Amino acid sequence: MKTALFLLLLLALGAIPGSLVPQRAADPNGVIQFQREDPELFAVLDALQLFDTYTSVWFSAIYILLFISLVGCIIPRTTHHIKALRAAPPKTPKNLSRLEGYHLVELESGVDPDATVARARQVLQKAGYRTAVYGNSVAGEKGYLRETANLVFHFALVGVLLGLALGTGFKYSGQRVIVEGTSFTNQLASYDSFTSGAFVDDESLVPYGLRLESFEAEYEFDTNAGVAQPLDFVATVDVLREGTSEQRSIRVNQPLDYEGTSVYLLGNGFAPRVTITNPEGDVVYSEPVVFLPQDSNLTSLGVVKIPDGLDEQVGMLGFFYPSAVVLDSGALSSVFPEPQQPVMTLNVFTGDLGLDEGIPRNVYSLETEDMTQIAGGDTGNPAVVLGLGQSAELPHGLGSITFESLPRFVSVDIHRDPTQLPVGISSVFIVAGLVTSLFVVRRRAWIKVVEGGDQQTVIEVAGLSRGDDPGLDAAMDALAKEFSQGAEITLKP
């Protein structure tokens, strides 16, 4: 047991690095940023597997050793406890006066010894003791539930370790941005980012889809602070499976639970639909563009990439203002997160977008090092400014752009954690076992019939506790009073 406690302490200490440095499984971008900022320290920490703390060799070794130690502790204790449950209470000691809570009860002369022993057994059984008669005495023992609860606690602890070890392999978490009117299918290729255990593949994902029908946000303007305070966010989705549709809603802290997965609402924003045509009037691009919020008023940043259809590859870096106002400096700003006066501005670049190199690119960023800016900034051409429903010509006769409509988007986290049920059940048993073991006392008691002088019968009552038991003396006193039914009780000095 000491080994198990020591390993449990080591496990707690070993988990500390997982909260101090980013983990590849949970924050891969943070790991990359750490490497860029401090490559020398990164090399040392990476050699120690601190960026993969919970799957590292040393953490796994502690975990496995703790499991083995607990099992090695539980098995012999369980065997011993089963034998104790089947065994009779221990025989009455010869000298009860050496034990705690010793009492003498003087009875009237001429009492029947057999009836007295029977009476003693009834008293002990009434108090909850399991009894056995040994000649002129009765032995009792109770509190077996304490050891049973203790074993339940340790079995449940093993259950937590097993649940985490086995369930982690089937656990996954994926993030996806869904625009109003579009659908998402629960498969690996559909996620924007995805982390999972070793046993997760496309076959293990629940086959269903989500379609975002609408998103509603409720705000209250705080006149004292001068900012809008969010009150509620509601995403209405259709859950699609095998040709059937079921409408559900998702709120903050009220996820959509479906077939063992939980869909959490992480964020929201606007995805203006942009249509771009070439000089001949042919549509080369017509999609909603996700603009990522940068502040509480949903001033948002977005990127448009047009690799084909125009004379050159074109990239646009833009800002979206839901409720635009012009500041004294001439810059735009949003004063409210709802689209009361939506305006979009775009800086335009031409050149290589880097999409033909076979290297994955972030759709929410634009690498402009190898591109030429032709609108906005110091180019001499103003940035493209569009209100909802407006169109504008692109510089250099590249074509035109139209701000068609303003759907909203939500970002969701789809999470499946099969460890929750076994760990939750085991945790309940851990608490129940611990609380029970704290309040149940393992106690032994003996009542012995002794023939005194002048044919007077004397009853000896004594007890013994396994562990600290401040209530033992009071319990023996209660047994003596119950037995004597009001007779005078003489305490041994």
Tab-separated table of C-alpha atoms in Angstrom:
chain	number	residue	atom	x	y	z
A	1	MET	CA	0.000	0.000	0.000
A	2	LYS	CA	2.905	2.365	0.724
A	3	THR	CA	4.236	1.669	-2.758
A	4	ALA	CA	0.850	2.507	-4.286
A	5	LEU	CA	0.663	5.788	-2.365
A	6	PHE	CA	4.190	6.712	-3.433
A	7	LEU	CA	3.386	5.959	-7.076
A	8	LEU	CA	0.168	7.969	-6.815
A	9	LEU	CA	2.231	10.925	-5.590
A	10	LEU	CA	4.650	10.437	-8.488
A	11	LEU	CA	1.721	10.361	-10.920
A	12	ALA	CA	0.446	13.682	-9.572
A	13	LEU	CA	3.909	15.232	-9.833
A	14	GLY	CA	4.396	13.773	-13.300
A	15	ALA	CA	1.200	15.431	-14.530
A	16	ILE	CA	2.482	18.930	-13.657
A	17	PRO	CA	4.469	19.430	-16.908
A	18	GLY	CA	1.266	18.777	-18.855
A	19	SER	CA	-0.147	22.044	-17.487
A	20	LEU	CA	3.061	24.066	-17.797
A	21	VAL	CA	3.973	23.427	-21.453
A	22	PRO	CA	1.662	22.980	-24.479
A	23	GLN	CA	0.784	19.408	-25.411
A	24	ARG	CA	0.858	18.121	-28.988
A	25	ALA	CA	-2.463	16.341	-28.556
A	26	ALA	CA	-4.334	19.400	-27.271
A	27	ASP	CA	-2.417	22.415	-28.590
A	28	PRO	CA	-0.194	21.544	-31.590
A	29	ASN	CA	0.040	25.196	-32.638
A	30	GLY	CA	1.283	26.105	-29.177
A	31	VAL	CA	4.050	23.498	-29.487
A	32	ILE	CA	5.124	24.960	-32.851
A	33	GLN	CA	5.151	28.473	-31.401
A	34	PHE	CA	7.201	27.298	-28.400
A	35	GLN	CA	9.755	25.787	-30.789
A	36	ARG	CA	10.029	29.031	-32.751
A	37	GLU	CA	10.445	31.195	-29.667
A	38	ASP	CA	12.983	29.031	-27.823
A	39	PRO	CA	14.432	26.231	-30.016
A	40	GLU	CA	17.191	25.307	-27.529
A	41	LEU	CA	14.837	24.794	-24.582
A	42	PHE	CA	12.388	23.063	-26.915
A	43	ALA	CA	15.017	20.462	-27.856
A	44	VAL	CA	15.653	19.659	-24.175
A	45	LEU	CA	11.985	19.440	-23.232
A	46	ASP	CA	11.146	17.427	-26.325
A	47	ALA	CA	13.894	14.921	-25.494
A	48	LEU	CA	12.223	14.508	-22.094
A	49	GLN	CA	8.855	13.979	-23.856
A	50	LEU	CA	7.310	16.858	-21.915
A	51	PHE	CA	5.255	17.941	-24.928
A	52	ASP	CA	3.660	14.474	-24.867
A	53	THR	CA	3.470	14.159	-21.097
A	54	TYR	CA	0.494	11.839	-20.788
A	55	THR	CA	1.702	9.405	-23.466
A	56	SER	CA	5.396	9.555	-22.558
A	57	VAL	CA	7.346	6.448	-21.603
A	58	TRP	CA	8.041	7.632	-18.071
A	59	PHE	CA	4.451	8.699	-17.350
A	60	SER	CA	3.111	5.427	-18.774
A	61	ALA	CA	5.592	3.491	-16.621
A	62	ILE	CA	4.334	5.226	-13.458
A	63	TYR	CA	0.760	4.591	-14.560
A	64	ILE	CA	1.323	0.881	-15.188
A	65	LEU	CA	3.308	0.385	-11.984
A	66	LEU	CA	0.561	2.095	-9.991
A	67	PHE	CA	-2.005	-0.211	-11.546
A	68	ILE	CA	0.094	-3.317	-10.758
A	69	SER	CA	0.723	-2.108	-7.210
A	70	LEU	CA	-2.962	-1.510	-6.543
A	71	VAL	CA	-3.917	-4.928	-7.898
A	72	GLY	CA	-1.158	-6.522	-5.811
A	73	CYS	CA	-2.556	-4.740	-2.766
A	74	ILE	CA	-6.204	-5.536	-3.384
A	75	ILE	CA	-6.030	-9.268	-4.157
A	76	PRO	CA	-4.516	-10.459	-0.816
A	77	ARG	CA	-6.693	-8.042	1.152
A	78	THR	CA	-9.811	-9.324	-0.596
A	79	THR	CA	-8.853	-12.924	0.104
A	80	HIS	CA	-8.204	-12.131	3.746
A	81	HIS	CA	-11.494	-10.237	4.061
A	82	ILE	CA	-13.518	-13.089	2.574
A	83	LYS	CA	-11.939	-15.485	5.086
A	84	ALA	CA	-12.752	-13.066	7.911
A	85	LEU	CA	-16.401	-12.870	6.797
A	86	ARG	CA	-16.684	-16.649	6.883
A	87	ALA	CA	-14.844	-17.097	10.185
A	88	ALA	CA	-16.480	-16.948	13.620
A	89	PRO	CA	-15.682	-14.045	15.955
A	90	PRO	CA	-12.498	-14.641	17.976
A	91	LYS	CA	-12.696	-16.529	21.232
A	92	THR	CA	-13.140	-14.716	24.512
A	93	PRO	CA	-9.840	-13.701	26.152
A	94	LYS	CA	-9.175	-15.176	29.597
A	95	ASN	CA	-8.706	-11.808	31.258
A	96	LEU	CA	-11.231	-9.279	29.991
A	97	SER	CA	-10.185	-6.706	32.554
A	98	ARG	CA	-7.115	-5.866	30.442
A	99	LEU	CA	-9.273	-4.691	27.569
A	100	GLU	CA	-10.806	-1.280	26.954
A	101	GLY	CA	-14.282	-0.409	28.115
A	102	TYR	CA	-14.274	-3.103	30.812
A	103	HIS	CA	-17.467	-3.215	32.906
A	104	LEU	CA	-18.769	-5.431	35.693
A	105	VAL	CA	-22.486	-6.085	36.047
A	106	GLU	CA	-23.668	-7.704	39.280
A	107	LEU	CA	-26.827	-9.765	38.899
A	108	GLU	CA	-29.130	-11.294	41.420
A	109	SER	CA	-28.107	-14.599	42.899
A	110	GLY	CA	-29.465	-17.829	41.520
A	111	VAL	CA	-29.721	-16.802	37.874
A	112	ASP	CA	-29.597	-19.501	35.232
A	113	PRO	CA	-26.137	-19.441	33.514
A	114	ASP	CA	-27.490	-20.766	30.199
A	115	ALA	CA	-30.274	-18.193	30.142
A	116	THR	CA	-27.739	-15.511	30.980
A	117	VAL	CA	-25.523	-16.525	28.066
A	118	ALA	CA	-28.553	-16.537	25.764
A	119	ARG	CA	-29.480	-13.091	27.019
A	120	ALA	CA	-25.914	-11.887	26.337
A	121	ARG	CA	-26.108	-13.163	22.780
A	122	GLN	CA	-29.406	-11.347	22.211
A	123	VAL	CA	-27.908	-8.087	23.505
A	124	LEU	CA	-24.927	-8.346	21.156
A	125	GLN	CA	-27.046	-9.267	18.156
A	126	LYS	CA	-29.399	-6.388	18.863
A	127	ALA	CA	-26.382	-4.056	18.774
A	128	GLY	CA	-25.434	-5.365	15.334
A	129	TYR	CA	-22.726	-7.839	16.271
A	130	ARG	CA	-22.168	-11.193	14.596
A	131	THR	CA	-21.911	-13.613	17.529
A	132	ALA	CA	-20.518	-16.944	18.598
A	133	VAL	CA	-20.915	-18.746	21.947
A	134	TYR	CA	-17.814	-20.101	23.687
A	135	GLY	CA	-18.855	-21.923	26.892
A	136	ASN	CA	-19.972	-19.340	29.421
A	137	SER	CA	-19.213	-16.358	27.184
A	138	VAL	CA	-20.375	-14.768	23.957
A	139	ALA	CA	-18.047	-13.128	21.410
A	140	GLY	CA	-19.288	-10.516	18.962
A	141	GLU	CA	-17.755	-8.642	16.053
A	142	LYS	CA	-19.100	-5.948	13.714
A	143	GLY	CA	-17.868	-3.328	11.271
A	144	TYR	CA	-16.983	-5.682	8.406
A	145	LEU	CA	-18.526	-3.037	6.157
A	146	ARG	CA	-15.500	-0.820	6.843
A	147	GLU	CA	-13.093	-3.191	5.111
A	148	THR	CA	-15.662	-3.914	2.398
A	149	ALA	CA	-15.973	-0.182	1.710
A	150	ASN	CA	-12.195	0.160	1.732
A	151	LEU	CA	-11.897	-2.570	-0.888
A	152	VAL	CA	-14.664	-0.955	-2.942
A	153	PHE	CA	-12.656	2.281	-2.846
A	154	HIS	CA	-9.543	0.548	-4.184
A	155	PHE	CA	-11.419	-1.477	-6.809
A	156	ALA	CA	-13.038	1.770	-7.990
A	157	LEU	CA	-9.629	3.418	-8.171
A	158	VAL	CA	-8.457	0.590	-10.413
A	159	GLY	CA	-11.643	1.130	-12.423
A	160	VAL	CA	-10.680	4.778	-12.954
A	161	LEU	CA	-7.214	3.761	-14.156
A	162	LEU	CA	-8.634	1.100	-16.477
A	163	GLY	CA	-11.312	3.446	-17.799
A	164	LEU	CA	-8.760	6.138	-18.590
A	165	ALA	CA	-6.221	3.729	-20.063
A	166	LEU	CA	-8.649	1.864	-22.320
A	167	GLY	CA	-11.107	4.677	-23.063
A	168	THR	CA	-8.452	7.168	-24.141
A	169	GLY	CA	-7.751	5.060	-27.219
A	170	PHE	CA	-11.353	5.568	-28.408
A	171	LYS	CA	-11.593	9.237	-27.440
A	172	TYR	CA	-11.662	12.028	-30.010
A	173	SER	CA	-12.304	15.733	-30.306
A	174	GLY	CA	-12.742	17.685	-33.535
A	175	GLN	CA	-13.497	21.281	-34.413
A	176	ARG	CA	-15.474	22.562	-37.368
A	177	VAL	CA	-16.827	25.878	-38.631
A	178	ILE	CA	-20.362	25.612	-40.051
A	179	VAL	CA	-21.993	28.421	-42.028
A	180	GLU	CA	-25.759	28.942	-42.062
A	181	GLY	CA	-27.347	26.812	-44.744
A	182	THR	CA	-24.381	24.418	-45.021
A	183	SER	CA	-23.879	20.927	-43.646
A	184	PHE	CA	-21.163	18.985	-41.896
A	185	THR	CA	-20.669	15.220	-42.035
A	186	ASN	CA	-19.057	13.414	-39.123
A	187	GLN	CA	-16.036	11.994	-40.912
A	188	LEU	CA	-12.321	12.674	-40.579
A	189	ALA	CA	-11.979	14.628	-43.828
A	190	SER	CA	-14.705	17.089	-42.778
A	191	TYR	CA	-12.993	18.435	-39.661
A	192	ASP	CA	-10.919	21.616	-39.566
A	193	SER	CA	-8.817	20.108	-36.758
A	194	PHE	CA	-8.995	16.687	-35.143
A	195	THR	CA	-7.269	14.882	-32.267
A	196	SER	CA	-7.998	11.286	-31.318
A	197	GLY	CA	-6.847	8.131	-29.618
A	198	ALA	CA	-4.994	5.300	-31.282
A	199	PHE	CA	-8.101	3.260	-32.105
A	200	VAL	CA	-10.160	5.982	-33.809
A	201	ASP	CA	-10.722	5.860	-37.568
A	202	ASP	CA	-13.516	6.685	-40.001
A	203	GLU	CA	-15.287	3.433	-39.172
A	204	SER	CA	-15.521	4.321	-35.479
A	205	LEU	CA	-17.168	7.718	-36.052
A	206	VAL	CA	-20.939	7.880	-35.656
A	207	PRO	CA	-22.386	8.413	-39.182
A	208	TYR	CA	-24.497	11.554	-38.955
A	209	GLY	CA	-24.492	15.117	-40.209
A	210	LEU	CA	-25.329	18.579	-38.939
A	211	ARG	CA	-26.922	21.383	-40.920
A	212	LEU	CA	-26.926	24.877	-39.418
A	213	GLU	CA	-30.367	26.313	-40.027
A	214	SER	CA	-29.989	29.534	-38.064
A	215	PHE	CA	-27.998	31.252	-35.374
A	216	GLU	CA	-29.420	33.866	-33.024
A	217	ALA	CA	-27.489	36.065	-30.618
A	218	GLU	CA	-29.006	38.247	-27.915
A	219	TYR	CA	-27.130	41.243	-26.535
A	220	GLU	CA	-27.761	43.946	-23.983
A	221	PHE	CA	-25.964	47.275	-24.235
A	222	ASP	CA	-24.310	48.277	-20.973
A	223	THR	CA	-24.579	52.068	-20.890
A	224	ASN	CA	-22.156	52.329	-17.959
A	225	ALA	CA	-19.382	50.338	-19.589
A	226	GLY	CA	-20.322	51.355	-23.122
A	227	VAL	CA	-20.136	47.790	-24.447
A	228	ALA	CA	-22.591	45.117	-25.522
A	229	GLN	CA	-23.019	42.246	-23.085
A	230	PRO	CA	-24.004	38.862	-24.570
A	231	LEU	CA	-27.087	37.298	-23.010
A	232	ASP	CA	-27.698	34.162	-25.063
A	233	PHE	CA	-26.476	32.314	-28.146
A	234	VAL	CA	-28.688	29.714	-29.835
A	235	ALA	CA	-27.694	27.610	-32.830
A	236	THR	CA	-30.578	25.708	-34.444
A	237	VAL	CA	-29.342	22.642	-36.314
A	238	ASP	CA	-30.832	19.710	-38.167
A	239	VAL	CA	-29.333	16.348	-37.206
A	240	LEU	CA	-29.233	14.263	-40.396
A	241	ARG	CA	-28.977	10.484	-40.422
A	242	GLU	CA	-30.114	7.843	-42.913
A	243	GLY	CA	-32.529	10.166	-44.669
A	244	THR	CA	-34.139	11.456	-41.472
A	245	SER	CA	-33.873	14.904	-39.938
A	246	GLU	CA	-34.304	16.020	-36.333
A	247	GLN	CA	-34.133	19.676	-35.328
A	248	ARG	CA	-32.165	20.452	-32.182
A	249	SER	CA	-30.653	23.517	-30.541
A	250	ILE	CA	-27.200	24.155	-29.088
A	251	ARG	CA	-26.435	26.757	-26.445
A	252	VAL	CA	-23.359	27.691	-24.468
A	253	ASN	CA	-22.944	25.048	-21.737
A	254	GLN	CA	-25.899	23.142	-23.219
A	255	PRO	CA	-24.328	20.834	-25.812
A	256	LEU	CA	-26.140	18.637	-28.274
A	257	ASP	CA	-25.770	15.020	-27.146
A	258	TYR	CA	-26.245	12.491	-29.924
A	259	GLU	CA	-25.229	8.827	-30.182
A	260	GLY	CA	-22.422	9.131	-27.632
A	261	THR	CA	-21.032	12.404	-28.988
A	262	SER	CA	-21.407	15.897	-27.555
A	263	VAL	CA	-21.499	18.970	-29.806
A	264	TYR	CA	-20.384	22.129	-27.996
A	265	LEU	CA	-20.879	25.684	-29.223
A	266	LEU	CA	-17.472	27.381	-29.131
A	267	GLY	CA	-17.853	30.627	-31.043
A	268	ASN	CA	-19.708	32.513	-33.728
A	269	GLY	CA	-19.295	35.262	-36.279
A	270	PHE	CA	-20.173	36.358	-39.787
A	271	ALA	CA	-19.402	34.757	-43.136
A	272	PRO	CA	-20.189	37.312	-45.880
A	273	ARG	CA	-20.980	35.677	-49.207
A	274	VAL	CA	-18.669	37.133	-51.818
A	275	THR	CA	-19.102	36.740	-55.601
A	276	ILE	CA	-16.226	37.545	-57.940
A	277	THR	CA	-16.518	37.736	-61.739
A	278	ASN	CA	-13.840	38.102	-64.412
A	279	PRO	CA	-13.912	40.925	-66.994
A	280	GLU	CA	-16.119	38.770	-69.229
A	281	GLY	CA	-18.736	38.512	-66.465
A	282	ASP	CA	-18.129	34.842	-65.670
A	283	VAL	CA	-18.392	33.906	-61.999
A	284	VAL	CA	-15.058	32.572	-60.784
A	285	TYR	CA	-15.764	32.609	-57.055
A	286	SER	CA	-18.989	32.642	-55.054
A	287	GLU	CA	-18.700	31.417	-51.480
A	288	PRO	CA	-19.308	32.554	-47.913
A	289	VAL	CA	-16.030	33.745	-46.374
A	290	VAL	CA	-15.532	33.141	-42.660
A	291	PHE	CA	-14.331	36.296	-40.904
A	292	LEU	CA	-12.825	35.554	-37.499
A	293	PRO	CA	-13.876	37.949	-34.677
A	294	GLN	CA	-11.114	40.120	-33.225
A	295	ASP	CA	-13.034	41.928	-30.471
A	296	SER	CA	-16.307	41.899	-28.530
A	297	ASN	CA	-18.051	43.975	-31.220
A	298	LEU	CA	-17.165	41.285	-33.778
A	299	THR	CA	-14.789	43.361	-35.831
A	300	SER	CA	-13.540	40.438	-37.889
A	301	LEU	CA	-10.628	39.440	-40.092
A	302	GLY	CA	-11.049	37.306	-43.220
A	303	VAL	CA	-9.163	36.065	-46.269
A	304	VAL	CA	-10.331	35.486	-49.860
A	305	LYS	CA	-8.177	33.389	-52.218
A	306	ILE	CA	-8.881	33.086	-55.968
A	307	PRO	CA	-6.331	30.731	-57.517
A	308	ASP	CA	-8.091	30.342	-60.903
A	309	GLY	CA	-10.380	32.219	-63.268
A	310	LEU	CA	-8.674	35.625	-63.282
A	311	ASP	CA	-5.607	36.821	-65.173
A	312	GLU	CA	-3.551	36.414	-62.015
A	313	GLN	CA	-3.901	34.634	-58.711
A	314	VAL	CA	-5.568	37.049	-56.312
A	315	GLY	CA	-5.627	37.174	-52.529
A	316	MET	CA	-7.650	39.571	-50.406
A	317	LEU	CA	-7.130	40.434	-46.779
A	318	GLY	CA	-10.205	42.084	-45.333
A	319	PHE	CA	-11.973	43.409	-42.284
A	320	PHE	CA	-15.683	43.178	-41.569
A	321	TYR	CA	-17.551	45.647	-39.360
A	322	PRO	CA	-21.101	44.563	-38.318
A	323	SER	CA	-22.068	48.083	-37.204
A	324	ALA	CA	-19.584	50.348	-38.916
A	325	VAL	CA	-18.874	53.941	-37.947
A	326	VAL	CA	-16.160	56.280	-39.190
A	327	LEU	CA	-13.769	57.515	-36.493
A	328	ASP	CA	-12.204	60.984	-36.459
A	329	SER	CA	-9.045	59.437	-37.892
A	330	GLY	CA	-11.007	58.198	-40.886
A	331	ALA	CA	-10.680	54.550	-39.892
A	332	LEU	CA	-13.690	52.274	-39.544
A	333	SER	CA	-14.790	50.649	-36.324
A	334	SER	CA	-17.695	48.465	-35.180
A	335	VAL	CA	-19.755	49.763	-32.255
A	336	PHE	CA	-22.151	46.818	-31.852
A	337	PRO	CA	-21.884	43.069	-32.589
A	338	GLU	CA	-25.148	42.897	-34.538
A	339	PRO	CA	-25.247	43.779	-38.297
A	340	GLN	CA	-26.905	47.192	-38.099
A	341	GLN	CA	-24.657	48.696	-40.781
A	342	PRO	CA	-22.377	45.955	-42.189
A	343	VAL	CA	-19.305	47.085	-44.108
A	344	MET	CA	-16.442	45.037	-45.532
A	345	THR	CA	-13.035	46.410	-46.560
A	346	LEU	CA	-10.502	44.447	-48.611
A	347	ASN	CA	-6.823	44.931	-49.404
A	348	VAL	CA	-6.023	43.186	-52.687
A	349	PHE	CA	-2.841	41.282	-53.540
A	350	THR	CA	-1.691	39.491	-56.696
A	351	GLY	CA	0.955	36.803	-57.061
A	352	ASP	CA	1.608	33.221	-56.024
A	353	LEU	CA	-0.803	31.999	-53.332
A	354	GLY	CA	1.362	28.930	-52.721
A	355	LEU	CA	-1.525	26.546	-53.317
A	356	ASP	CA	0.272	24.555	-56.021
A	357	GLU	CA	3.194	23.434	-53.867
A	358	GLY	CA	1.380	20.540	-52.212
A	359	ILE	CA	1.865	22.067	-48.758
A	360	PRO	CA	-1.226	22.566	-46.558
A	361	ARG	CA	-2.076	26.246	-46.116
A	362	ASN	CA	-4.111	27.969	-43.440
A	363	VAL	CA	-7.359	29.145	-45.036
A	364	TYR	CA	-7.638	31.931	-42.448
A	365	SER	CA	-4.299	33.580	-43.257
A	366	LEU	CA	-2.683	35.045	-46.343
A	367	GLU	CA	1.087	34.887	-46.860
A	368	THR	CA	1.888	38.110	-48.704
A	369	GLU	CA	5.710	37.933	-48.790
A	370	ASP	CA	5.749	36.805	-52.444
A	371	MET	CA	2.716	38.843	-53.497
A	372	THR	CA	2.192	42.399	-54.739
A	373	GLN	CA	-0.377	44.645	-53.087
A	374	ILE	CA	-2.505	46.507	-55.620
A	375	ALA	CA	-5.217	48.018	-53.399
A	376	GLY	CA	-5.100	49.476	-49.903
A	377	GLY	CA	-2.134	50.580	-47.877
A	378	ASP	CA	0.495	52.637	-49.716
A	379	THR	CA	-0.437	51.392	-53.200
A	380	GLY	CA	-2.162	54.560	-54.258
A	381	ASN	CA	-5.376	52.627	-54.853
A	382	PRO	CA	-7.952	52.703	-52.026
A	383	ALA	CA	-9.035	49.496	-50.376
A	384	VAL	CA	-12.225	47.948	-51.713
A	385	VAL	CA	-15.110	49.051	-49.471
A	386	LEU	CA	-18.447	47.231	-49.755
A	387	GLY	CA	-21.763	47.498	-47.981
A	388	LEU	CA	-24.285	44.675	-48.023
A	389	GLY	CA	-25.558	44.202	-51.606
A	390	GLN	CA	-22.947	46.505	-53.151
A	391	SER	CA	-20.429	45.760	-55.921
A	392	ALA	CA	-17.054	47.242	-56.845
A	393	GLU	CA	-14.448	46.915	-59.577
A	394	LEU	CA	-11.157	45.242	-58.774
A	395	PRO	CA	-7.939	47.152	-59.629
A	396	HIS	CA	-6.061	46.554	-62.889
A	397	GLY	CA	-9.260	45.429	-64.608
A	398	LEU	CA	-9.170	42.042	-62.916
A	399	GLY	CA	-12.959	41.888	-62.604
A	400	SER	CA	-15.579	42.818	-60.044
A	401	ILE	CA	-16.632	41.775	-56.520
A	402	THR	CA	-20.078	41.769	-54.911
A	403	PHE	CA	-21.089	41.545	-51.242
A	404	GLU	CA	-24.098	39.260	-51.825
A	405	SER	CA	-25.458	38.307	-48.396
A	406	LEU	CA	-24.521	37.972	-44.743
A	407	PRO	CA	-24.949	34.473	-43.280
A	408	ARG	CA	-23.578	33.679	-39.851
A	409	PHE	CA	-21.296	30.857	-38.808
A	410	VAL	CA	-20.683	28.868	-35.649
A	411	SER	CA	-17.627	26.964	-34.545
A	412	VAL	CA	-18.402	23.694	-32.800
A	413	ASP	CA	-16.417	21.085	-30.944
A	414	ILE	CA	-17.588	17.513	-31.480
A	415	HIS	CA	-16.398	15.445	-28.584
A	416	ARG	CA	-16.622	11.752	-27.789
A	417	ASP	CA	-15.218	10.528	-24.489
A	418	PRO	CA	-16.009	6.898	-23.629
A	419	THR	CA	-14.057	7.300	-20.387
A	420	GLN	CA	-16.778	9.480	-18.844
A	421	LEU	CA	-19.197	6.675	-17.941
A	422	PRO	CA	-16.707	4.206	-16.370
A	423	VAL	CA	-14.776	6.994	-14.663
A	424	GLY	CA	-18.017	8.598	-13.435
A	425	ILE	CA	-19.344	5.305	-12.017
A	426	SER	CA	-15.979	4.497	-10.459
A	427	SER	CA	-15.809	7.971	-8.912
A	428	VAL	CA	-19.205	7.449	-7.264
A	429	PHE	CA	-17.965	4.191	-5.743
A	430	ILE	CA	-14.729	5.894	-4.652
A	431	VAL	CA	-16.644	8.554	-2.717
A	432	ALA	CA	-19.148	6.043	-1.317
A	433	GLY	CA	-16.386	3.665	-0.210
A	434	LEU	CA	-14.337	6.437	1.339
A	435	VAL	CA	-17.255	7.981	3.260
A	436	THR	CA	-18.455	4.583	4.497
A	437	SER	CA	-14.986	3.556	5.678
A	438	LEU	CA	-14.677	6.817	7.603
A	439	PHE	CA	-17.900	6.366	9.572
A	440	VAL	CA	-17.984	2.585	10.146
A	441	VAL	CA	-15.946	1.227	13.063
A	442	ARG	CA	-14.502	-2.288	13.205
A	443	ARG	CA	-15.211	-3.413	16.783
A	444	ARG	CA	-15.187	-6.600	18.884
A	445	ALA	CA	-17.096	-7.174	22.125
A	446	TRP	CA	-17.314	-10.000	24.668
A	447	ILE	CA	-19.792	-10.742	27.429
A	448	LYS	CA	-18.681	-13.336	29.959
A	449	VAL	CA	-20.750	-14.960	32.722
A	450	VAL	CA	-18.694	-15.463	35.904
A	451	GLU	CA	-19.820	-17.121	39.122
A	452	GLY	CA	-18.941	-14.848	42.036
A	453	GLY	CA	-19.076	-15.344	45.762
A	454	ASP	CA	-22.310	-16.056	47.672
A	455	GLN	CA	-23.722	-17.698	44.550
A	456	GLN	CA	-23.867	-14.264	42.929
A	457	THR	CA	-23.465	-14.058	39.138
A	458	VAL	CA	-21.200	-11.388	37.669
A	459	ILE	CA	-21.176	-10.314	34.050
A	460	GLU	CA	-17.993	-8.984	32.455
A	461	VAL	CA	-18.273	-6.756	29.406
A	462	ALA	CA	-15.257	-5.589	27.411
A	463	GLY	CA	-14.375	-4.580	23.884
A	464	LEU	CA	-11.537	-4.093	21.442
A	465	SER	CA	-11.371	-1.877	18.395
A	466	ARG	CA	-9.237	-2.212	15.278
A	467	GLY	CA	-7.977	1.335	14.981
A	468	ASP	CA	-8.954	4.550	16.719
A	469	ASP	CA	-12.362	4.299	18.359
A	470	PRO	CA	-13.166	7.072	20.813
A	471	GLY	CA	-16.694	5.702	21.228
A	472	LEU	CA	-15.641	2.241	22.385
A	473	ASP	CA	-16.041	2.882	26.126
A	474	ALA	CA	-19.498	4.407	25.615
A	475	ALA	CA	-20.506	1.439	23.445
A	476	MET	CA	-19.460	-1.065	26.111
A	477	ASP	CA	-21.304	0.969	28.744
A	478	ALA	CA	-24.434	0.832	26.567
A	479	LEU	CA	-24.111	-2.958	26.261
A	480	ALA	CA	-23.757	-3.306	30.025
A	481	LYS	CA	-26.821	-1.142	30.685
A	482	GLU	CA	-28.846	-2.992	28.048
A	483	PHE	CA	-27.936	-6.310	29.653
A	484	SER	CA	-28.540	-5.316	33.254
A	485	GLN	CA	-31.836	-3.533	32.511
A	486	GLY	CA	-31.241	-1.010	35.237
A	487	ALA	CA	-29.112	-3.072	37.625
A	488	GLU	CA	-26.284	-1.346	39.447
A	489	ILE	CA	-23.088	-1.255	37.349
A	490	THR	CA	-19.771	-1.400	39.135
A	491	LEU	CA	-16.829	-0.064	37.130
A	492	LYS	CA	-13.509	-1.712	37.723
A	493	PRO	CA	-11.040	0.855	39.138
